[in-house]
PDB file of C-alpha atoms and ligand atoms in Angstrom:
ATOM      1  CA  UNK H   1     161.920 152.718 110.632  1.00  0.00           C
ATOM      2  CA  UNK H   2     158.896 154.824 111.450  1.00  0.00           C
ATOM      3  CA  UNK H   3     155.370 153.523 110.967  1.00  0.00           C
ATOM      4  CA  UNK H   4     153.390 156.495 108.531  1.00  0.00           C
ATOM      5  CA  UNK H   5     151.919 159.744 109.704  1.00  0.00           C
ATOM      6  CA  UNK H   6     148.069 159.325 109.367  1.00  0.00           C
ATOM      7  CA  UNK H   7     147.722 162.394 112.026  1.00  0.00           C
ATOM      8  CA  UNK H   8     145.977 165.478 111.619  1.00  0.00           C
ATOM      9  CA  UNK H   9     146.898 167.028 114.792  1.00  0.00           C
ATOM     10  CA  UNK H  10     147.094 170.979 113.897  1.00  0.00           C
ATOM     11  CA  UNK H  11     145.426 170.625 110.848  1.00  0.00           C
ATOM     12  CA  UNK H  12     142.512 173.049 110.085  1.00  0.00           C
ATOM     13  CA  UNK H  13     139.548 171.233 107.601  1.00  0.00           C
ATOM     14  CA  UNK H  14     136.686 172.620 106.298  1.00  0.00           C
ATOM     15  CA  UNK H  15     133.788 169.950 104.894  1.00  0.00           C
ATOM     16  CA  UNK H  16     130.935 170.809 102.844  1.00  0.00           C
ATOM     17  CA  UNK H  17     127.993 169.125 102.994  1.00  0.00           C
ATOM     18  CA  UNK H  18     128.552 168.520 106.609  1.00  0.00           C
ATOM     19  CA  UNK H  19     125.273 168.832 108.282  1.00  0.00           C
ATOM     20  CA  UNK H  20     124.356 164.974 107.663  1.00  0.00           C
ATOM     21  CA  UNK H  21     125.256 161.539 105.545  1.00  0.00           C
ATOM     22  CA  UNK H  22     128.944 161.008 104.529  1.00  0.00           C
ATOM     23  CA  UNK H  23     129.955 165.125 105.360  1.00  0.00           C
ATOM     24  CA  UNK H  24     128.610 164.763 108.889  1.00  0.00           C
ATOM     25  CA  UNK H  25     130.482 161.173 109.257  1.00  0.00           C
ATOM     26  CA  UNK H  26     133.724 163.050 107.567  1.00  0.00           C
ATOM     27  CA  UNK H  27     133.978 165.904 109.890  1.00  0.00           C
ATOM     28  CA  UNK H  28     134.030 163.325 112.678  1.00  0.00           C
ATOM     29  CA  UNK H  29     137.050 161.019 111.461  1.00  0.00           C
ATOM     30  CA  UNK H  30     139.252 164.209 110.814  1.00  0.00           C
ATOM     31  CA  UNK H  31     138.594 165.879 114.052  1.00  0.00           C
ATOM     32  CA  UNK H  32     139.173 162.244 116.157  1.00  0.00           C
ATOM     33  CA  UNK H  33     142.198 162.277 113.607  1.00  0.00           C
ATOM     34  CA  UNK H  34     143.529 165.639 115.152  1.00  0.00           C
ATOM     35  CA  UNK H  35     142.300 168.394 112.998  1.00  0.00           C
ATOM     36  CA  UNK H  36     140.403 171.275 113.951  1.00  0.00           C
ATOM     37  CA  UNK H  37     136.737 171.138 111.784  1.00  0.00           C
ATOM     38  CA  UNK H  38     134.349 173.748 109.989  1.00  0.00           C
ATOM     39  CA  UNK H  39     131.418 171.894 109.003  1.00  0.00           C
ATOM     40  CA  UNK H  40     129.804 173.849 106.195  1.00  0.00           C
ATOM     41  CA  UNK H  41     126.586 173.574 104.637  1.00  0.00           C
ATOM     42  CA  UNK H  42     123.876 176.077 103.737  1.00  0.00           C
ATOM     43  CA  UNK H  43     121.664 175.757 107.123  1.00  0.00           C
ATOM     44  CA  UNK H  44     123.840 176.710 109.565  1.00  0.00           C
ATOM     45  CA  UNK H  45     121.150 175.945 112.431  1.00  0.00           C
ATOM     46  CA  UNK H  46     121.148 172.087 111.208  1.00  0.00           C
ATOM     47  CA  UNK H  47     124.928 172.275 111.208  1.00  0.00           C
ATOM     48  CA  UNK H  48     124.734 172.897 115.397  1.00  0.00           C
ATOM     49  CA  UNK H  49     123.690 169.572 116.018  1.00  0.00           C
ATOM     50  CA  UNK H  50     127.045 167.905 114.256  1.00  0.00           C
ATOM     51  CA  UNK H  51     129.304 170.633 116.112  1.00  0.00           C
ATOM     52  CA  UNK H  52     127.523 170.300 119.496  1.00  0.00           C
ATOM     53  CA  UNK H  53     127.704 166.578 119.141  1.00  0.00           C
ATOM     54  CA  UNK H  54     131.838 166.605 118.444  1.00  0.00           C
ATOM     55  CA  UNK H  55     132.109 169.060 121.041  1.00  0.00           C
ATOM     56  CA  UNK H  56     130.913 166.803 123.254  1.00  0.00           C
ATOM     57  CA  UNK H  57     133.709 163.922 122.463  1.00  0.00           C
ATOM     58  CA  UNK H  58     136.301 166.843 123.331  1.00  0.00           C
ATOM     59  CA  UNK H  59     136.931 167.643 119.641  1.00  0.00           C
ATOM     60  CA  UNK H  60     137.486 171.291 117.892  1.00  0.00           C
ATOM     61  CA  UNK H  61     134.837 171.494 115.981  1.00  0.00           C
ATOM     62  CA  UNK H  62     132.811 174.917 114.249  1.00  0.00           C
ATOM     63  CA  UNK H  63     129.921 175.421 111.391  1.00  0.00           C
ATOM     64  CA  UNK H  64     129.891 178.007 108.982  1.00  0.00           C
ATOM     65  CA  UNK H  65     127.071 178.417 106.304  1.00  0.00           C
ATOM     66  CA  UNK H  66     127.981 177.985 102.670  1.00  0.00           C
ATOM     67  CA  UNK H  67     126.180 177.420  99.427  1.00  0.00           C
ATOM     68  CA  UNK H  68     128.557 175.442  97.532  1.00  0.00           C
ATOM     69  CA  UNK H  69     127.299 176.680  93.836  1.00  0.00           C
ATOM     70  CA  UNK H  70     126.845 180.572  95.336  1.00  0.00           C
ATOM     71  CA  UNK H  71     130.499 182.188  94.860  1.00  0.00           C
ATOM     72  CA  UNK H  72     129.592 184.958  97.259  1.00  0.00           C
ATOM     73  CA  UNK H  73     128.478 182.682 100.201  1.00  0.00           C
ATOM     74  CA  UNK H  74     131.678 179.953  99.363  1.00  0.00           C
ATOM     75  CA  UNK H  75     134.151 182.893  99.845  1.00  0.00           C
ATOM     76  CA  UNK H  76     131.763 184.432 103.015  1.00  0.00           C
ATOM     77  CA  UNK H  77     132.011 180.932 104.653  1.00  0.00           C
ATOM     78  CA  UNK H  78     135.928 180.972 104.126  1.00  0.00           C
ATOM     79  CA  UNK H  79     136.223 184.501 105.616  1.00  0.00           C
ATOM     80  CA  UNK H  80     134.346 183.394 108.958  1.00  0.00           C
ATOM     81  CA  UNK H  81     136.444 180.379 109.185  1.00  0.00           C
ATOM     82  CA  UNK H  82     139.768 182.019 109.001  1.00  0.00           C
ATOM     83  CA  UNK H  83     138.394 184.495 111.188  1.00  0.00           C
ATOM     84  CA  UNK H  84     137.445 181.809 114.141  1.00  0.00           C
ATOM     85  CA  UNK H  85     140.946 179.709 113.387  1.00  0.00           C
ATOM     86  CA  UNK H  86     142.956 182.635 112.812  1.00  0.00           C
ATOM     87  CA  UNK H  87     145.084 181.355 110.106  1.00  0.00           C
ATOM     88  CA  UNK H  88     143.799 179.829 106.308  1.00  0.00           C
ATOM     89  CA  UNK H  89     142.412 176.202 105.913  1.00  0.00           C
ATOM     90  CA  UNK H  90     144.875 173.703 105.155  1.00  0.00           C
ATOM     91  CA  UNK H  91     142.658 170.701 104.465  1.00  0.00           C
ATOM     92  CA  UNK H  92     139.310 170.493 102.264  1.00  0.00           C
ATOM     93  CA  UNK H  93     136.706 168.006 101.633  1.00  0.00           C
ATOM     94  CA  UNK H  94     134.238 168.990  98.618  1.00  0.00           C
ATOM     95  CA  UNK H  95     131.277 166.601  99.645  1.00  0.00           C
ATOM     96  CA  UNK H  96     128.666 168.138  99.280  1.00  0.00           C
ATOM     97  CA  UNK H  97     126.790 167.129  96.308  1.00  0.00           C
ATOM     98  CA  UNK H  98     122.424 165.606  94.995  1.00  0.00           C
ATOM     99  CA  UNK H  99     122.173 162.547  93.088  1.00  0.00           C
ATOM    100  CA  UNK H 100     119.029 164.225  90.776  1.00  0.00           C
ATOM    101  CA  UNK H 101     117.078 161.743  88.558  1.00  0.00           C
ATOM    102  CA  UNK H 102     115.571 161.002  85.508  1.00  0.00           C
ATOM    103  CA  UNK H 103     116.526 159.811  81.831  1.00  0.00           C
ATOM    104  CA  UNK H 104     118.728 161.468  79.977  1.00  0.00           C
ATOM    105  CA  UNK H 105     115.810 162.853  77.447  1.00  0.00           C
ATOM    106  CA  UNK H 106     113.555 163.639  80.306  1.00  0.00           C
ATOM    107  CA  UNK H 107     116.140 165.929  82.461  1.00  0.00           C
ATOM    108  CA  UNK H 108     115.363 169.911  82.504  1.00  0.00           C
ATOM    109  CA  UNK H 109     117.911 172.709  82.315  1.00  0.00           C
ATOM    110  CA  UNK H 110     116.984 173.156  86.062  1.00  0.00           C
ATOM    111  CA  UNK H 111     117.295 169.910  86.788  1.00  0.00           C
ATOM    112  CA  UNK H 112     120.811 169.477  85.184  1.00  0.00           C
ATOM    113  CA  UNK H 113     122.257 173.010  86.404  1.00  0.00           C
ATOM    114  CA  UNK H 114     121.367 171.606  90.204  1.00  0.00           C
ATOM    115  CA  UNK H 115     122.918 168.607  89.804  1.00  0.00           C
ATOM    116  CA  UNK H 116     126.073 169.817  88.192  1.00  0.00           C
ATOM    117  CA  UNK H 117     126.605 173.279  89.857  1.00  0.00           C
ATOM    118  CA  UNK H 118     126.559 171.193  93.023  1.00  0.00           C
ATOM    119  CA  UNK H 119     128.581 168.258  92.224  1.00  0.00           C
ATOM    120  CA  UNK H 120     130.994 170.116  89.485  1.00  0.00           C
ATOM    121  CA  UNK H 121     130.931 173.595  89.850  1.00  0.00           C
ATOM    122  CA  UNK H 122     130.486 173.861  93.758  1.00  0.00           C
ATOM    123  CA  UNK H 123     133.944 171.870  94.316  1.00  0.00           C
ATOM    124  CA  UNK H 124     135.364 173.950  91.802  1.00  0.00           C
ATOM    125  CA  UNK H 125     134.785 176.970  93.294  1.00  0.00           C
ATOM    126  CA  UNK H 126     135.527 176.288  96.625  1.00  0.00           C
ATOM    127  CA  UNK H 127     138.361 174.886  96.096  1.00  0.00           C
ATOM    128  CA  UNK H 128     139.244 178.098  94.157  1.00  0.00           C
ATOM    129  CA  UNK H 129     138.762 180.073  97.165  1.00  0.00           C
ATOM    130  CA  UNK H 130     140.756 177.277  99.076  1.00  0.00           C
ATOM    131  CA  UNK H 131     143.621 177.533  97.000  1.00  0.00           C
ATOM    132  CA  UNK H 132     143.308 181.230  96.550  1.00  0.00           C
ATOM    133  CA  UNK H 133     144.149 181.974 100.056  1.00  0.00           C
ATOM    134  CA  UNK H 134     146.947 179.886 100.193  1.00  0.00           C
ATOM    135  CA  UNK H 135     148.866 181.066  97.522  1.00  0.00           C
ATOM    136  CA  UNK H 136     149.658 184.525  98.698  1.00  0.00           C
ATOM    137  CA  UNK H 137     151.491 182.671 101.802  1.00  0.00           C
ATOM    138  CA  UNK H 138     153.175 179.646 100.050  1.00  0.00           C
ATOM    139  CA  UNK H 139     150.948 177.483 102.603  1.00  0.00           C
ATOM    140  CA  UNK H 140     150.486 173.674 101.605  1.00  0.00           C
ATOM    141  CA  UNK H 141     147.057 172.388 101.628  1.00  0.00           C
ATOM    142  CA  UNK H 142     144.910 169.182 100.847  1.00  0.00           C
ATOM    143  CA  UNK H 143     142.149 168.696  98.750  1.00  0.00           C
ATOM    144  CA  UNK H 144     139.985 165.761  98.330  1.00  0.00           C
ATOM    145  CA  UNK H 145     136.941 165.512  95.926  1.00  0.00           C
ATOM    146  CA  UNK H 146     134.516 163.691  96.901  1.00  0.00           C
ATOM    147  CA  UNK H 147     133.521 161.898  93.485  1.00  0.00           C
ATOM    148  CA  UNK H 148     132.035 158.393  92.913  1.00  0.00           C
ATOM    149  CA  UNK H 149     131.957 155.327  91.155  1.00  0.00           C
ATOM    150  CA  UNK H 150     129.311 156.815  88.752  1.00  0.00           C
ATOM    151  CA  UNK H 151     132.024 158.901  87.637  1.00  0.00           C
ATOM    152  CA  UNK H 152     133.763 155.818  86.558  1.00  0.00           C
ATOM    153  CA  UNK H 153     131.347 154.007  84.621  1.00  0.00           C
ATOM    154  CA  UNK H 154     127.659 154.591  84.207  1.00  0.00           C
ATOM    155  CA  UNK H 155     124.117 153.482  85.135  1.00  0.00           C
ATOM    156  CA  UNK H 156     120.770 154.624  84.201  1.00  0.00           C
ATOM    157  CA  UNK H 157     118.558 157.924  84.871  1.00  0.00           C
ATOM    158  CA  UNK H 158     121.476 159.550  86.479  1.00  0.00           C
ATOM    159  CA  UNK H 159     123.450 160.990  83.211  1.00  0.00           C
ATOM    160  CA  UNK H 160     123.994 164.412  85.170  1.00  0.00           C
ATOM    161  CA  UNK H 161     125.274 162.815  88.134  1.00  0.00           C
ATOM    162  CA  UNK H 162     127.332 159.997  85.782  1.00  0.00           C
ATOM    163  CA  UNK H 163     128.344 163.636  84.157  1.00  0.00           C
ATOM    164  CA  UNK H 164     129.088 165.717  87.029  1.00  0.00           C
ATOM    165  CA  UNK H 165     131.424 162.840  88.734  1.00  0.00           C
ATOM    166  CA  UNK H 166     133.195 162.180  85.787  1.00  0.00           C
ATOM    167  CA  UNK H 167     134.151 165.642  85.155  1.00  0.00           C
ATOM    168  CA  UNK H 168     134.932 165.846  89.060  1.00  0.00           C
ATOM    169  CA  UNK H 169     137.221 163.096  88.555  1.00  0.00           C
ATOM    170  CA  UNK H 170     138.946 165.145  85.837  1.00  0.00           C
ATOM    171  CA  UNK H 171     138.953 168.419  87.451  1.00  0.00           C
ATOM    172  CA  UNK H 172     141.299 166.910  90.243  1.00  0.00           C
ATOM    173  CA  UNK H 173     144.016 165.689  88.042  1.00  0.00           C
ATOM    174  CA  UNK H 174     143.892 169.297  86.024  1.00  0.00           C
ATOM    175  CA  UNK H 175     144.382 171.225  89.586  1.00  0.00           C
ATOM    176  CA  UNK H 176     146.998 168.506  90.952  1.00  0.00           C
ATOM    177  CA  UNK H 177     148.828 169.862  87.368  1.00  0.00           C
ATOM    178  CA  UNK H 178     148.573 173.314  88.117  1.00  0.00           C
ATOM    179  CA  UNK H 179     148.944 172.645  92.180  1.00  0.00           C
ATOM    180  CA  UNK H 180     151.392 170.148  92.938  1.00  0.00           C
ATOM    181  CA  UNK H 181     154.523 172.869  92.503  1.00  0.00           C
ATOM    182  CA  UNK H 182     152.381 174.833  95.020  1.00  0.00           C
ATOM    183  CA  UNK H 183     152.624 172.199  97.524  1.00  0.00           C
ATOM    184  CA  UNK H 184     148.916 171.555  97.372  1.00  0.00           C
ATOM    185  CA  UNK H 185     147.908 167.665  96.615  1.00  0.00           C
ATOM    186  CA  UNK H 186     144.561 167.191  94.836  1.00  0.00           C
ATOM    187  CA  UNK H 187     142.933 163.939  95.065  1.00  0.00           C
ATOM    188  CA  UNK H 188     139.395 162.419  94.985  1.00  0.00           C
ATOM    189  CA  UNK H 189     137.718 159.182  96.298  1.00  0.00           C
ATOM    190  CA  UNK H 190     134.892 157.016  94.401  1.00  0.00           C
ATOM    191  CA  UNK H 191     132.811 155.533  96.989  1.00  0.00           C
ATOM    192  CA  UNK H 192     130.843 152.711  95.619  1.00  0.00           C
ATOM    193  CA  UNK H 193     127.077 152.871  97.466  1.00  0.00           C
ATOM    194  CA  UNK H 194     127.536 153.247 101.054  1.00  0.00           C
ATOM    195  CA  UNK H 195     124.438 153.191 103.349  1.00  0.00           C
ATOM    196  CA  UNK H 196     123.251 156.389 105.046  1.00  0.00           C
ATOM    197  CA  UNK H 197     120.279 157.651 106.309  1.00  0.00           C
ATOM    198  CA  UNK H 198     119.144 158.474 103.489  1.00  0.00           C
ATOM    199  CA  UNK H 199     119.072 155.865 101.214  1.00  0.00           C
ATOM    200  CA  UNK H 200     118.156 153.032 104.072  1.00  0.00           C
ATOM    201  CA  UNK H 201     114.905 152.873 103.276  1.00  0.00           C
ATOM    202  CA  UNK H 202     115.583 152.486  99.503  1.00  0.00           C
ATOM    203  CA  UNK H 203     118.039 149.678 100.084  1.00  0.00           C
ATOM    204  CA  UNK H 204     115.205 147.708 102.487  1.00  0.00           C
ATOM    205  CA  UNK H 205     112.687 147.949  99.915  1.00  0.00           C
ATOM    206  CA  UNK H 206     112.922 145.216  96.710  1.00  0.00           C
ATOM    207  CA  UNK H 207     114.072 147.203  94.035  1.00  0.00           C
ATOM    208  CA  UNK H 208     117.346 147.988  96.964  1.00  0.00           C
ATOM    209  CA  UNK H 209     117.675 144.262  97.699  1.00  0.00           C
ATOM    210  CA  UNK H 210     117.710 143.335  94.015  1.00  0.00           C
ATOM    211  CA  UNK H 211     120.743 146.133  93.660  1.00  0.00           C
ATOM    212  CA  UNK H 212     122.139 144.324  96.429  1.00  0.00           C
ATOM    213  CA  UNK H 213     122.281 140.986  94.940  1.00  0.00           C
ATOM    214  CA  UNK H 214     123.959 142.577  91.667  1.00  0.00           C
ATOM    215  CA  UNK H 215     126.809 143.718  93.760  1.00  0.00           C
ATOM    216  CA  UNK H 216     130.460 142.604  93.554  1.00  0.00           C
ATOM    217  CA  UNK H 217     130.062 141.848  97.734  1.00  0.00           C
ATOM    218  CA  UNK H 218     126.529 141.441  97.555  1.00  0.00           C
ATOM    219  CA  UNK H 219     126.626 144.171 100.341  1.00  0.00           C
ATOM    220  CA  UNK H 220     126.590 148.462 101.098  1.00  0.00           C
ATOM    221  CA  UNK H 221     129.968 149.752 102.040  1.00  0.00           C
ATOM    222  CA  UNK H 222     129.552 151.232 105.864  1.00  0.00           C
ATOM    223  CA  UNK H 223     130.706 154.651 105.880  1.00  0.00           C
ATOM    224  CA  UNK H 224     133.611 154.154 108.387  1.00  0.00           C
ATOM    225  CA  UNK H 225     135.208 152.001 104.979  1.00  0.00           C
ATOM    226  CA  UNK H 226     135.627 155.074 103.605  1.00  0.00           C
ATOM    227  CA  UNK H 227     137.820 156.277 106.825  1.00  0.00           C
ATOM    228  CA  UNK H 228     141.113 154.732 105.735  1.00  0.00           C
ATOM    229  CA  UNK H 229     140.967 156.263 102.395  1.00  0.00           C
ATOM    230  CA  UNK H 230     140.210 159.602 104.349  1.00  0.00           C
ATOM    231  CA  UNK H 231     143.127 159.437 106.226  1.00  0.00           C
ATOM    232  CA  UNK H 232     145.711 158.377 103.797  1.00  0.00           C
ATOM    233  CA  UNK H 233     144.539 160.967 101.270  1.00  0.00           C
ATOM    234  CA  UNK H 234     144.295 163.696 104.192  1.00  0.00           C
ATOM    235  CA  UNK H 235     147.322 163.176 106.140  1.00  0.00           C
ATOM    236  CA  UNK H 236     151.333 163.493 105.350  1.00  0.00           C
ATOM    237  CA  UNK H 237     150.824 159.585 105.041  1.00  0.00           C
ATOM    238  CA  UNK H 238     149.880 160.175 101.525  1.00  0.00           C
ATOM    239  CA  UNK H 239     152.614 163.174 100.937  1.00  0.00           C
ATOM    240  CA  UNK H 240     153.519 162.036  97.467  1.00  0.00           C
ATOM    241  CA  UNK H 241     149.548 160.820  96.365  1.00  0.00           C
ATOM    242  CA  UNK H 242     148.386 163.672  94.117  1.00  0.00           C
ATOM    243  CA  UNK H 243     146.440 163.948  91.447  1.00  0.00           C
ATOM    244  CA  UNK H 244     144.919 160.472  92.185  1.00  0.00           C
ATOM    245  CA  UNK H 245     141.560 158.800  92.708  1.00  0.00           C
ATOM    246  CA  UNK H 246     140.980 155.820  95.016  1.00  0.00           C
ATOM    247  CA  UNK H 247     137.667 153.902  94.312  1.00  0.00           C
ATOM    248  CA  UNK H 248     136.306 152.163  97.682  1.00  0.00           C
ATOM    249  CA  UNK H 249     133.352 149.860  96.303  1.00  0.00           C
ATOM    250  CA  UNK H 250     133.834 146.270  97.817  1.00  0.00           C
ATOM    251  CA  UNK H 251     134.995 145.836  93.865  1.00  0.00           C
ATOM    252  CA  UNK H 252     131.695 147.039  92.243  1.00  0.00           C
ATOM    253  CA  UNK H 253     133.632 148.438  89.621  1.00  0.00           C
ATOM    254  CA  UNK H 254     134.578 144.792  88.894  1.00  0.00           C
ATOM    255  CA  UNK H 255     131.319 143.772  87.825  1.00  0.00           C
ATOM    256  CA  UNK H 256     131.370 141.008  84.992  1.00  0.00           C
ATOM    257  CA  UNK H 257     130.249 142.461  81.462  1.00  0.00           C
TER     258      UNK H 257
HETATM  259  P1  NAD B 301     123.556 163.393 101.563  1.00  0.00           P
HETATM  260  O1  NAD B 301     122.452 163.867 100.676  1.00  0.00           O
HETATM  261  O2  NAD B 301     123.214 162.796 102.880  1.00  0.00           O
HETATM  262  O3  NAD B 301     124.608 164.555 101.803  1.00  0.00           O
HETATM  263  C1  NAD B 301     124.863 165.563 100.884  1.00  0.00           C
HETATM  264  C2  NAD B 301     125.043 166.848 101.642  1.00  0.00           C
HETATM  265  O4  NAD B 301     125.335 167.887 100.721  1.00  0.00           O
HETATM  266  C3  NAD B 301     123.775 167.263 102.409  1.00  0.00           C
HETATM  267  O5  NAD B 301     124.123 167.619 103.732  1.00  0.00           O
HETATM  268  C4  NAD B 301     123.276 168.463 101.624  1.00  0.00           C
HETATM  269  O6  NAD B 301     122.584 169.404 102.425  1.00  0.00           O
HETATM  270  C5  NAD B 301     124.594 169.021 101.094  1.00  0.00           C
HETATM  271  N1  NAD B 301     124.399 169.935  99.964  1.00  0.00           N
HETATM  272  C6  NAD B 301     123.674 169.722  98.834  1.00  0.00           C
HETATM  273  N2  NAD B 301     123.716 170.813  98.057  1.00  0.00           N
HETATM  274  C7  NAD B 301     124.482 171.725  98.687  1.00  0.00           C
HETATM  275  C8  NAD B 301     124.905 173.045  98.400  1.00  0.00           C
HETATM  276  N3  NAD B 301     124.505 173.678  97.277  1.00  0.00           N
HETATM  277  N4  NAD B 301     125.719 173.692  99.279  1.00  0.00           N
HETATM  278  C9  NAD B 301     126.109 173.074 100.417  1.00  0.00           C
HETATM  279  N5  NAD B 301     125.733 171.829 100.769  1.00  0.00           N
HETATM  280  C10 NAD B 301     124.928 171.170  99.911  1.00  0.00           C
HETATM  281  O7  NAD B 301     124.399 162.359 100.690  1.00  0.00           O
HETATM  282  P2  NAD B 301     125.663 161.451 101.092  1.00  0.00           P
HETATM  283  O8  NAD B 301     125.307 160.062 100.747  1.00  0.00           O
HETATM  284  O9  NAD B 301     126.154 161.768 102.453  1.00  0.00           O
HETATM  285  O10 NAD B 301     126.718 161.951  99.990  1.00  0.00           O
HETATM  286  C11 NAD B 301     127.845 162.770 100.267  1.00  0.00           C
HETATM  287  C12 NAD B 301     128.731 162.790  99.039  1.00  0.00           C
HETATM  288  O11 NAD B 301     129.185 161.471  98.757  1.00  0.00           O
HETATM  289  C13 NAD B 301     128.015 163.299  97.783  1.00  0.00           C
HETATM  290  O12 NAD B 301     128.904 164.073  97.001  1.00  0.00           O
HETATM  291  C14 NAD B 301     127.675 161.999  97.062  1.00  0.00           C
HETATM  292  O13 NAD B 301     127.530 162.198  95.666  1.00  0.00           O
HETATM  293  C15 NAD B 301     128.890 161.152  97.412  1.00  0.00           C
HETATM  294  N6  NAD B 301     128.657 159.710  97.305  1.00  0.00           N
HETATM  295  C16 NAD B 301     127.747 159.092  98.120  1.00  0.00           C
HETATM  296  C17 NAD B 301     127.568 157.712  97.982  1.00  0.00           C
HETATM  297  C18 NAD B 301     126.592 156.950  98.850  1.00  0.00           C
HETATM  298  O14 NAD B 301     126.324 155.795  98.547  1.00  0.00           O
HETATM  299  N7  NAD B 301     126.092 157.503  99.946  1.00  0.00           N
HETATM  300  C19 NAD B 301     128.293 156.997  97.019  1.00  0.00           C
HETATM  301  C20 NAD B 301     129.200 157.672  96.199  1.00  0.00           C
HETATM  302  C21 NAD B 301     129.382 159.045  96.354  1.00  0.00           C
END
C-alpha cells in the first residue's frame, strides 16, 4: 500500500495576504510542497521581497496586487495570474484578514465594515472569482479559509473579528454544498494564536505572558504547526475532506469553563 499524496507538484496557488505573517509563511510551504505561488496582497512592491526570497530557494514563485474587499482589483489580480501561469488557479488560500478592536458598544460602522469586508467578504469574493473560472472548464480546485479559533468561541473587544470568523467558518460548509459536485473541496483551518512578527512584542509584554499562562499548552503555536494542516487540506491527501474545519490550537479550545 501507498503512503498518501501530500504533493503539490503542478499545482498553481494563489495566497492573499501574502506579503508578511502567516500568508508570507503559507506561500513558502506550498511552493517547497511543489506548487507554483502568486502571492497577493495590495502592495505589490512589499510582495517582491517574499517572491525574490523563494526565488532564491529555486521555487516558482510570482506577486500580483489584490485588494481582497475591492471586487474589481480581486478579479484584476486573477486575470494577471492566469496570464503569467497560463492556465486558471487550482489551489486558494483566503488569508488575508485585521483583527480590529474595541467593545462591542464602542465599534464604528467603519470599524466593523474593515474588519468584516476583509475577513468575510474578501474570502467570499475571491473565492467567487476562484470558482468562477473553473467552472466553465470542469477544473477541480482547493479552497482553504483561513478562519480561527475566535470563530469558534469568543473573547472580548473583538465581536467583529469573533463575527467575521464565525461566519467564515459557515461560509465554507455552504460552498463545499454547492461545490463538492464541482470537484472543488472547501475547507478552513482555526489556528489558535500563533506567534508572528507582529504580535511578538505583545506576547513579551505582561498582559501577553498572562495570556500565556491561561493557555491549554501554556505556549504560542509556531507557524510551521500550521504546515501539516496545510498540506493535508491542500493536497490529494485530503481528497475526500470537504466542507471541514481543522482547529490547530495546542487544545485552547479545551479550556476548562
Ligand atoms: P498579519 O497582519 O501579519 O497578516 C495579514 C495579511 O493580510 C497582511 O499581509 C495584510 O497586509 C493582509 N491584508 C489585510 N487586509 C487586506 C486586504 N484588504 N487585501 C489584501 N490583503 C490584506 O496577520 P497574520 O497573523 O499573519 O494572520 C493571517 C491570517 O491568519 C488572518 O486571517 C488571521 O485572522 C489568521 N489568524 C492568525 C492567528 C495568529 O495568531 N497569528 C490566529 C488565528 C488566525
Amino acid at each position: 500500500m501507498s503512503l498518501p499524496d501530500f504533493s503539490l507538484s503542478g499545482r498553481r496557488a494563489l495566497v492573499t495576504g501574502a506579503s508578511g505573517g502567516l500568508g508570507r509563511h503559507f506561500a513558502g510551504v506550498l511552493a517547497r510542497a511543489g506548487a507554483t505561488v502568486v502571492l497577493a496582497a495590495r502592495r505589490a512592491e512589499a510582495l517582491a521581497d517574499a517572491v525574490e526570497e523563494l526565488r532564491a530557494e529555486g521555487l516558482q514563485a510570482h506577486a500580483v496586487a489584490m485588494d481582497v474587499t475591492d471586487e474589481a482589483s480581486v478579479a484584476a489580480a486573477f486575470a494577471a495570474a492566469e496570464q503569467v501561469l497560463g492556465a486558471p488557479l487550482d489551489l486558494l488560500v483566503n488569508n488575508a484578514g485585521v483583527a480590529g478592536e474595541g467593545f462591542a458598544h464602542e465599534i464604528t460602522v467603519a470599524g466593523w465594515d474593515q474588519v468584516v469586508d476583509t475577513n468575510l467578504k474578501g474570502p467570499w469574493l475571491v473565492s467567487r472569482e476562484f470558482v468562477q473560472r473553473l467552472l466553465p472548464q470542469a477544473l477541480p480546485g482547493v479552497v482553504i479559509h483561513i478562519s480561527s479559533i475566535l470563530g469558534q468561541r469568543v473573547a472580548q473587544s473583538v465581536s467583529a473579528y469573533c463575527a467575521s470568523k464565525a461566519g467564515l467558518l459557515h461560509l465554507t460548509e455552504a460552498q463545499a454544498l454547492e461545490w463538492s459536485r464541482h470537484g472543488i473541496r472547501v475547507n478552513a483551518m482555526a489556528p489558535g494564536y500563533i506567534e508572528t512578527d507582529l504580535n511578538r512584542e505583545f506576547f513579551q509584554s505582561e498582559p501577553g505572558l498572562r495570556l500565556i499562562k491561561r493557555m491549554t499548552a501554556r505556549r504560542l503555536g509556531r507557524a510551521e504547526e500550521l504546515d501539516g494542516a496545510l498540506l493535508l487540506l491542500a493536497s490529494p491527501a485530503g481528497s475526500f475532506i470537504n466542507g471541514s474545519v481543522i482547529t490547530v490550537d495546542g487544545a485552547h479550545l479545551c479550556s476548562s469553563l
